Amino acid sequence: LASHQDLFVSGSRDHSAILWNNMRPVVKLTGHTDAVSAVAIGGKKQLIVATASSDMTIKLWTIFDAESESKAR
């Protein structure tokens, strides 16, 4: 679990991470092939989420709109 202002991100055993805004899920980040065991969030001009998985990969996600249904890549 990691937080930034009103946002936080959580990792899961279902191979995903979820970005939350004011206790509401706004985007599910998928792409790992095993449990997401570590997360980080931060940024000033752009919001960046980092996820680390038991599949031995780290992914960086750019969040474009955390106020509504977010777009991430």
A tleap script that builds the chain and sets N, CA, C and O, in Angstrom:
source leaprc.protein.ff14SB
mol = sequence {
  NLEU ALA SER HIE GLN ASP LEU PHE VAL SER
  GLY SER ARG ASP HIE SER ALA ILE LEU TRP
  ASN ASN MET ARG PRO VAL VAL LYS LEU THR
  GLY HIE THR ASP ALA VAL SER ALA VAL ALA
  ILE GLY GLY LYS LYS GLN LEU ILE VAL ALA
  THR ALA SER SER ASP MET THR ILE LYS LEU
  TRP THR ILE PHE ASP ALA GLU SER GLU SER
  LYS ALA CARG
}
set mol.1.N position { 0.857 -1.169 0.000 }
set mol.1.CA position { 0.000 0.000 0.000 }
set mol.1.C position { 0.902 1.231 0.000 }
set mol.1.O position { 1.850 1.326 0.779 }
set mol.2.N position { 0.585 2.174 -0.895 }
set mol.2.CA position { 1.331 3.431 -0.963 }
set mol.2.C position { 0.337 4.560 -1.211 }
set mol.2.O position { -0.694 4.349 -1.850 }
set mol.3.N position { 0.642 5.775 -0.704 }
set mol.3.CA position { -0.300 6.881 -0.863 }
set mol.3.C position { 0.394 8.136 -1.374 }
set mol.3.O position { 1.607 8.303 -1.243 }
set mol.4.N position { -0.419 9.013 -1.961 }
set mol.4.CA position { 0.023 10.314 -2.477 }
set mol.4.C position { -1.202 11.219 -2.467 }
set mol.4.O position { -2.121 11.018 -3.261 }
set mol.5.N position { -1.229 12.214 -1.582 }
set mol.5.CA position { -2.372 13.111 -1.415 }
set mol.5.C position { -3.624 12.285 -1.125 }
set mol.5.O position { -3.614 11.505 -0.173 }
set mol.6.N position { -4.698 12.420 -1.900 }
set mol.6.CA position { -5.930 11.650 -1.672 }
set mol.6.C position { -5.920 10.301 -2.374 }
set mol.6.O position { -6.912 9.573 -2.334 }
set mol.7.N position { -4.818 9.967 -3.010 }
set mol.7.CA position { -4.730 8.731 -3.787 }
set mol.7.C position { -3.931 7.682 -3.046 }
set mol.7.O position { -3.016 8.006 -2.289 }
set mol.8.N position { -4.276 6.430 -3.264 }
set mol.8.CA position { -3.394 5.357 -2.831 }
set mol.8.C position { -3.496 4.203 -3.805 }
set mol.8.O position { -4.463 4.095 -4.559 }
set mol.9.N position { -2.511 3.356 -3.785 }
set mol.9.CA position { -2.455 2.204 -4.676 }
set mol.9.C position { -2.219 0.961 -3.818 }
set mol.9.O position { -1.475 0.991 -2.837 }
set mol.10.N position { -2.868 -0.125 -4.214 }
set mol.10.CA position { -2.719 -1.390 -3.496 }
set mol.10.C position { -2.373 -2.483 -4.487 }
set mol.10.O position { -2.838 -2.472 -5.627 }
set mol.11.N position { -1.550 -3.431 -4.045 }
set mol.11.CA position { -1.198 -4.585 -4.858 }
set mol.11.C position { -2.025 -5.780 -4.426 }
set mol.11.O position { -2.575 -5.805 -3.325 }
set mol.12.N position { -2.110 -6.784 -5.314 }
set mol.12.CA position { -2.981 -7.919 -5.042 }
set mol.12.C position { -2.396 -9.233 -5.530 }
set mol.12.O position { -1.532 -9.263 -6.406 }
set mol.13.N position { -2.886 -10.321 -4.944 }
set mol.13.CA position { -2.488 -11.657 -5.400 }
set mol.13.C position { -3.121 -12.018 -6.727 }
set mol.13.O position { -2.742 -13.018 -7.337 }
set mol.14.N position { -4.092 -11.214 -7.197 }
set mol.14.CA position { -4.721 -11.511 -8.498 }
set mol.14.C position { -3.919 -10.939 -9.668 }
set mol.14.O position { -4.439 -10.821 -10.777 }
set mol.15.N position { -2.643 -10.580 -9.420 }
set mol.15.CA position { -1.692 -10.104 -10.439 }
set mol.15.C position { -1.938 -8.655 -10.843 }
set mol.15.O position { -1.431 -8.221 -11.878 }
set mol.16.N position { -2.695 -7.898 -10.065 }
set mol.16.CA position { -3.016 -6.518 -10.437 }
set mol.16.C position { -2.723 -5.563 -9.280 }
set mol.16.O position { -2.415 -5.975 -8.162 }
set mol.17.N position { -2.831 -4.275 -9.594 }
set mol.17.CA position { -2.798 -3.216 -8.587 }
set mol.17.C position { -3.995 -2.323 -8.868 }
set mol.17.O position { -4.448 -2.224 -10.008 }
set mol.18.N position { -4.503 -1.679 -7.835 }
set mol.18.CA position { -5.644 -0.785 -8.002 }
set mol.18.C position { -5.281 0.589 -7.470 }
set mol.18.O position { -4.747 0.720 -6.369 }
set mol.19.N position { -5.577 1.623 -8.269 }
set mol.19.CA position { -5.426 3.009 -7.853 }
set mol.19.C position { -6.765 3.465 -7.292 }
set mol.19.O position { -7.806 3.314 -7.931 }
set mol.20.N position { -6.722 4.025 -6.088 }
set mol.20.CA position { -7.913 4.479 -5.387 }
set mol.20.C position { -7.868 5.992 -5.231 }
set mol.20.O position { -6.800 6.568 -5.020 }
set mol.21.N position { -9.030 6.638 -5.336 }
set mol.21.CA position { -9.163 8.073 -5.104 }
set mol.21.C position { -10.320 8.261 -4.132 }
set mol.21.O position { -11.455 7.894 -4.433 }
set mol.22.N position { -10.031 8.835 -2.961 }
set mol.22.CA position { -11.059 9.034 -1.936 }
set mol.22.C position { -11.818 7.746 -1.635 }
set mol.22.O position { -13.047 7.739 -1.561 }
set mol.23.N position { -11.075 6.662 -1.466 }
set mol.23.CA position { -11.615 5.354 -1.096 }
set mol.23.C position { -12.454 4.692 -2.196 }
set mol.23.O position { -13.183 3.737 -1.926 }
set mol.24.N position { -12.354 5.195 -3.440 }
set mol.24.CA position { -13.065 4.582 -4.562 }
set mol.24.C position { -12.043 4.092 -5.572 }
set mol.24.O position { -11.107 4.824 -5.893 }
set mol.25.N position { -12.192 2.866 -6.088 }
set mol.25.CA position { -11.264 2.389 -7.112 }
set mol.25.C position { -11.480 3.150 -8.415 }
set mol.25.O position { -12.615 3.298 -8.869 }
set mol.26.N position { -10.384 3.637 -9.023 }
set mol.26.CA position { -10.523 4.381 -10.283 }
set mol.26.C position { -9.844 3.688 -11.456 }
set mol.26.O position { -10.209 3.930 -12.606 }
set mol.27.N position { -8.874 2.840 -11.191 }
set mol.27.CA position { -8.270 2.100 -12.306 }
set mol.27.C position { -7.610 0.836 -11.769 }
set mol.27.O position { -7.006 0.837 -10.697 }
set mol.28.N position { -7.740 -0.247 -12.542 }
set mol.28.CA position { -7.072 -1.500 -12.219 }
set mol.28.C position { -5.900 -1.645 -13.184 }
set mol.28.O position { -6.080 -1.619 -14.401 }
set mol.29.N position { -4.706 -1.798 -12.634 }
set mol.29.CA position { -3.484 -1.922 -13.430 }
set mol.29.C position { -3.167 -3.405 -13.587 }
set mol.29.O position { -2.877 -4.091 -12.607 }
set mol.30.N position { -3.222 -3.889 -14.810 }
set mol.30.CA position { -2.988 -5.309 -15.073 }
set mol.30.C position { -1.799 -5.472 -16.009 }
set mol.30.O position { -1.444 -4.556 -16.751 }
set mol.31.N position { -1.195 -6.644 -15.962 }
set mol.31.CA position { -0.064 -6.908 -16.841 }
set mol.31.C position { 0.962 -7.828 -16.219 }
set mol.31.O position { 1.788 -8.399 -16.931 }
set mol.32.N position { 0.931 -7.985 -14.906 }
set mol.32.CA position { 1.846 -8.917 -14.245 }
set mol.32.C position { 1.301 -10.342 -14.374 }
set mol.32.O position { 0.106 -10.535 -14.598 }
set mol.33.N position { 2.164 -11.317 -14.236 }
set mol.33.CA position { 1.748 -12.718 -14.326 }
set mol.33.C position { 1.820 -13.433 -12.982 }
set mol.33.O position { 1.653 -14.651 -12.919 }
set mol.34.N position { 2.068 -12.688 -11.905 }
set mol.34.CA position { 2.073 -13.235 -10.556 }
set mol.34.C position { 1.660 -12.107 -9.600 }
set mol.34.O position { 1.406 -10.985 -10.037 }
set mol.35.N position { 1.595 -12.401 -8.325 }
set mol.35.CA position { 1.125 -11.436 -7.327 }
set mol.35.C position { 1.935 -10.146 -7.350 }
set mol.35.O position { 3.153 -10.173 -7.529 }
set mol.36.N position { 1.254 -9.015 -7.169 }
set mol.36.CA position { 1.915 -7.718 -7.027 }
set mol.36.C position { 2.241 -7.547 -5.544 }
set mol.36.O position { 1.345 -7.440 -4.706 }
set mol.37.N position { 3.525 -7.525 -5.239 }
set mol.37.CA position { 3.966 -7.562 -3.847 }
set mol.37.C position { 4.462 -6.218 -3.316 }
set mol.37.O position { 4.635 -6.066 -2.106 }
set mol.38.N position { 4.691 -5.248 -4.185 }
set mol.38.CA position { 5.157 -3.929 -3.741 }
set mol.38.C position { 4.636 -2.863 -4.695 }
set mol.38.O position { 4.544 -3.084 -5.903 }
set mol.39.N position { 4.296 -1.702 -4.139 }
set mol.39.CA position { 3.788 -0.584 -4.934 }
set mol.39.C position { 4.389 0.717 -4.419 }
set mol.39.O position { 4.774 0.820 -3.254 }
set mol.40.N position { 4.463 1.700 -5.296 }
set mol.40.CA position { 4.890 3.049 -4.930 }
set mol.40.C position { 4.128 4.025 -5.817 }
set mol.40.O position { 3.737 3.687 -6.934 }
set mol.41.N position { 3.921 5.238 -5.310 }
set mol.41.CA position { 3.186 6.246 -6.068 }
set mol.41.C position { 3.810 7.609 -5.788 }
set mol.41.O position { 4.251 7.874 -4.669 }
set mol.42.N position { 3.849 8.471 -6.800 }
set mol.42.CA position { 4.380 9.810 -6.604 }
set mol.42.C position { 4.412 10.588 -7.898 }
set mol.42.O position { 4.017 10.092 -8.953 }
set mol.43.N position { 4.885 11.804 -7.800 }
set mol.43.CA position { 5.006 12.659 -8.970 }
set mol.43.C position { 4.437 14.033 -8.709 }
set mol.43.O position { 3.622 14.226 -7.807 }
set mol.44.N position { 4.875 14.986 -9.511 }
set mol.44.CA position { 4.376 16.361 -9.397 }
set mol.44.C position { 3.549 16.725 -10.615 }
set mol.44.O position { 2.361 17.016 -10.481 }
set mol.45.N position { 4.137 16.716 -11.787 }
set mol.45.CA position { 3.395 17.050 -13.004 }
set mol.45.C position { 2.621 15.856 -13.537 }
set mol.45.O position { 1.519 16.010 -14.064 }
set mol.46.N position { 3.194 14.664 -13.402 }
set mol.46.CA position { 2.524 13.431 -13.808 }
set mol.46.C position { 2.544 12.472 -12.634 }
set mol.46.O position { 3.520 12.410 -11.886 }
set mol.47.N position { 1.477 11.736 -12.480 }
set mol.47.CA position { 1.406 10.739 -11.429 }
set mol.47.C position { 1.994 9.432 -11.959 }
set mol.47.O position { 1.571 8.925 -12.998 }
set mol.48.N position { 2.967 8.899 -11.239 }
set mol.48.CA position { 3.628 7.652 -11.624 }
set mol.48.C position { 3.365 6.614 -10.544 }
set mol.48.O position { 3.510 6.889 -9.353 }
set mol.49.N position { 2.975 5.417 -10.975 }
set mol.49.CA position { 2.804 4.281 -10.073 }
set mol.49.C position { 3.828 3.229 -10.479 }
set mol.49.O position { 3.977 2.927 -11.663 }
set mol.50.N position { 4.523 2.679 -9.510 }
set mol.50.CA position { 5.450 1.573 -9.753 }
set mol.50.C position { 4.888 0.335 -9.074 }
set mol.50.O position { 4.432 0.394 -7.932 }
set mol.51.N position { 4.924 -0.793 -9.789 }
set mol.51.CA position { 4.487 -2.066 -9.214 }
set mol.51.C position { 5.590 -3.090 -9.388 }
set mol.51.O position { 6.255 -3.137 -10.423 }
set mol.52.N position { 5.780 -3.913 -8.363 }
set mol.52.CA position { 6.750 -5.000 -8.421 }
set mol.52.C position { 6.001 -6.289 -8.128 }
set mol.52.O position { 5.111 -6.332 -7.279 }
set mol.53.N position { 6.379 -7.334 -8.845 }
set mol.53.CA position { 5.628 -8.577 -8.772 }
set mol.53.C position { 6.529 -9.767 -8.490 }
set mol.53.O position { 7.740 -9.723 -8.705 }
set mol.54.N position { 5.905 -10.826 -8.004 }
set mol.54.CA position { 6.610 -12.092 -7.823 }
set mol.54.C position { 7.006 -12.712 -9.157 }
set mol.54.O position { 7.749 -13.694 -9.179 }
set mol.55.N position { 6.525 -12.160 -10.272 }
set mol.55.CA position { 6.954 -12.633 -11.591 }
set mol.55.C position { 8.323 -12.067 -11.971 }
set mol.55.O position { 8.797 -12.255 -13.092 }
set mol.56.N position { 8.962 -11.357 -11.000 }
set mol.56.CA position { 10.318 -10.807 -11.158 }
set mol.56.C position { 10.371 -9.617 -12.112 }
set mol.56.O position { 11.411 -9.363 -12.719 }
set mol.57.N position { 9.261 -8.882 -12.253 }
set mol.57.CA position { 9.249 -7.681 -13.092 }
set mol.57.C position { 8.793 -6.482 -12.272 }
set mol.57.O position { 8.107 -6.614 -11.258 }
set mol.58.N position { 9.197 -5.311 -12.747 }
set mol.58.CA position { 8.755 -4.030 -12.212 }
set mol.58.C position { 8.113 -3.279 -13.364 }
set mol.58.O position { 8.662 -3.235 -14.465 }
set mol.59.N position { 6.957 -2.691 -13.117 }
set mol.59.CA position { 6.279 -1.912 -14.146 }
set mol.59.C position { 6.074 -0.491 -13.641 }
set mol.59.O position { 5.770 -0.271 -12.469 }
set mol.60.N position { 6.243 0.470 -14.543 }
set mol.60.CA position { 5.972 1.877 -14.262 }
set mol.60.C position { 4.742 2.284 -15.052 }
set mol.60.O position { 4.644 2.009 -16.248 }
set mol.61.N position { 3.813 2.933 -14.388 }
set mol.61.CA position { 2.548 3.331 -14.989 }
set mol.61.C position { 2.421 4.847 -14.888 }
set mol.61.O position { 2.662 5.418 -13.824 }
set mol.62.N position { 2.049 5.499 -15.975 }
set mol.62.CA position { 1.743 6.920 -15.961 }
set mol.62.C position { 0.229 7.055 -15.880 }
set mol.62.O position { -0.493 6.511 -16.715 }
set mol.63.N position { -0.246 7.773 -14.883 }
set mol.63.CA position { -1.678 7.959 -14.685 }
set mol.63.C position { -2.052 9.324 -15.245 }
set mol.63.O position { -1.475 10.339 -14.853 }
set mol.64.N position { -3.016 9.354 -16.162 }
set mol.64.CA position { -3.371 10.586 -16.843 }
set mol.64.C position { -4.527 11.328 -16.195 }
set mol.64.O position { -4.603 12.551 -16.311 }
set mol.65.N position { -5.431 10.630 -15.516 }
set mol.65.CA position { -6.571 11.300 -14.893 }
set mol.65.C position { -7.001 10.491 -13.687 }
set mol.65.O position { -7.699 9.487 -13.827 }
set mol.66.N position { -6.595 10.914 -12.516 }
set mol.66.CA position { -6.921 10.175 -11.293 }
set mol.66.C position { -8.242 10.629 -10.684 }
set mol.66.O position { -8.662 10.088 -9.662 }
set mol.67.N position { -8.902 11.608 -11.289 }
set mol.67.CA position { -10.160 12.101 -10.749 }
set mol.67.C position { -11.339 11.251 -11.191 }
set mol.67.O position { -12.328 11.162 -10.463 }
set mol.68.N position { -11.268 10.629 -12.351 }
set mol.68.CA position { -12.371 9.828 -12.873 }
set mol.68.C position { -11.800 8.513 -13.369 }
set mol.68.O position { -10.731 8.094 -12.927 }
set mol.69.N position { -12.490 7.869 -14.266 }
set mol.69.CA position { -11.974 6.631 -14.837 }
set mol.69.C position { -10.630 6.920 -15.461 }
set mol.69.O position { -10.547 7.541 -16.521 }
set mol.70.N position { -9.600 6.479 -14.819 }
set mol.70.CA position { -8.242 6.824 -15.224 }
set mol.70.C position { -7.775 6.072 -16.447 }
set mol.70.O position { -8.239 4.976 -16.759 }
set mol.71.N position { -6.857 6.694 -17.114 }
set mol.71.CA position { -6.147 6.036 -18.196 }
set mol.71.C position { -4.724 5.846 -17.721 }
set mol.71.O position { -4.102 6.776 -17.208 }
set mol.72.N position { -4.210 4.645 -17.891 }
set mol.72.CA position { -2.849 4.340 -17.454 }
set mol.72.C position { -2.133 3.636 -18.582 }
set mol.72.O position { -2.736 2.921 -19.383 }
set mol.73.N position { -0.833 3.856 -18.624 }
set mol.73.CA position { -0.025 3.066 -19.563 }
set mol.73.C position { 1.341 2.881 -19.004 }
set mol.73.O position { 2.185 2.244 -19.634 }
savepdb mol mol.pdb
quit
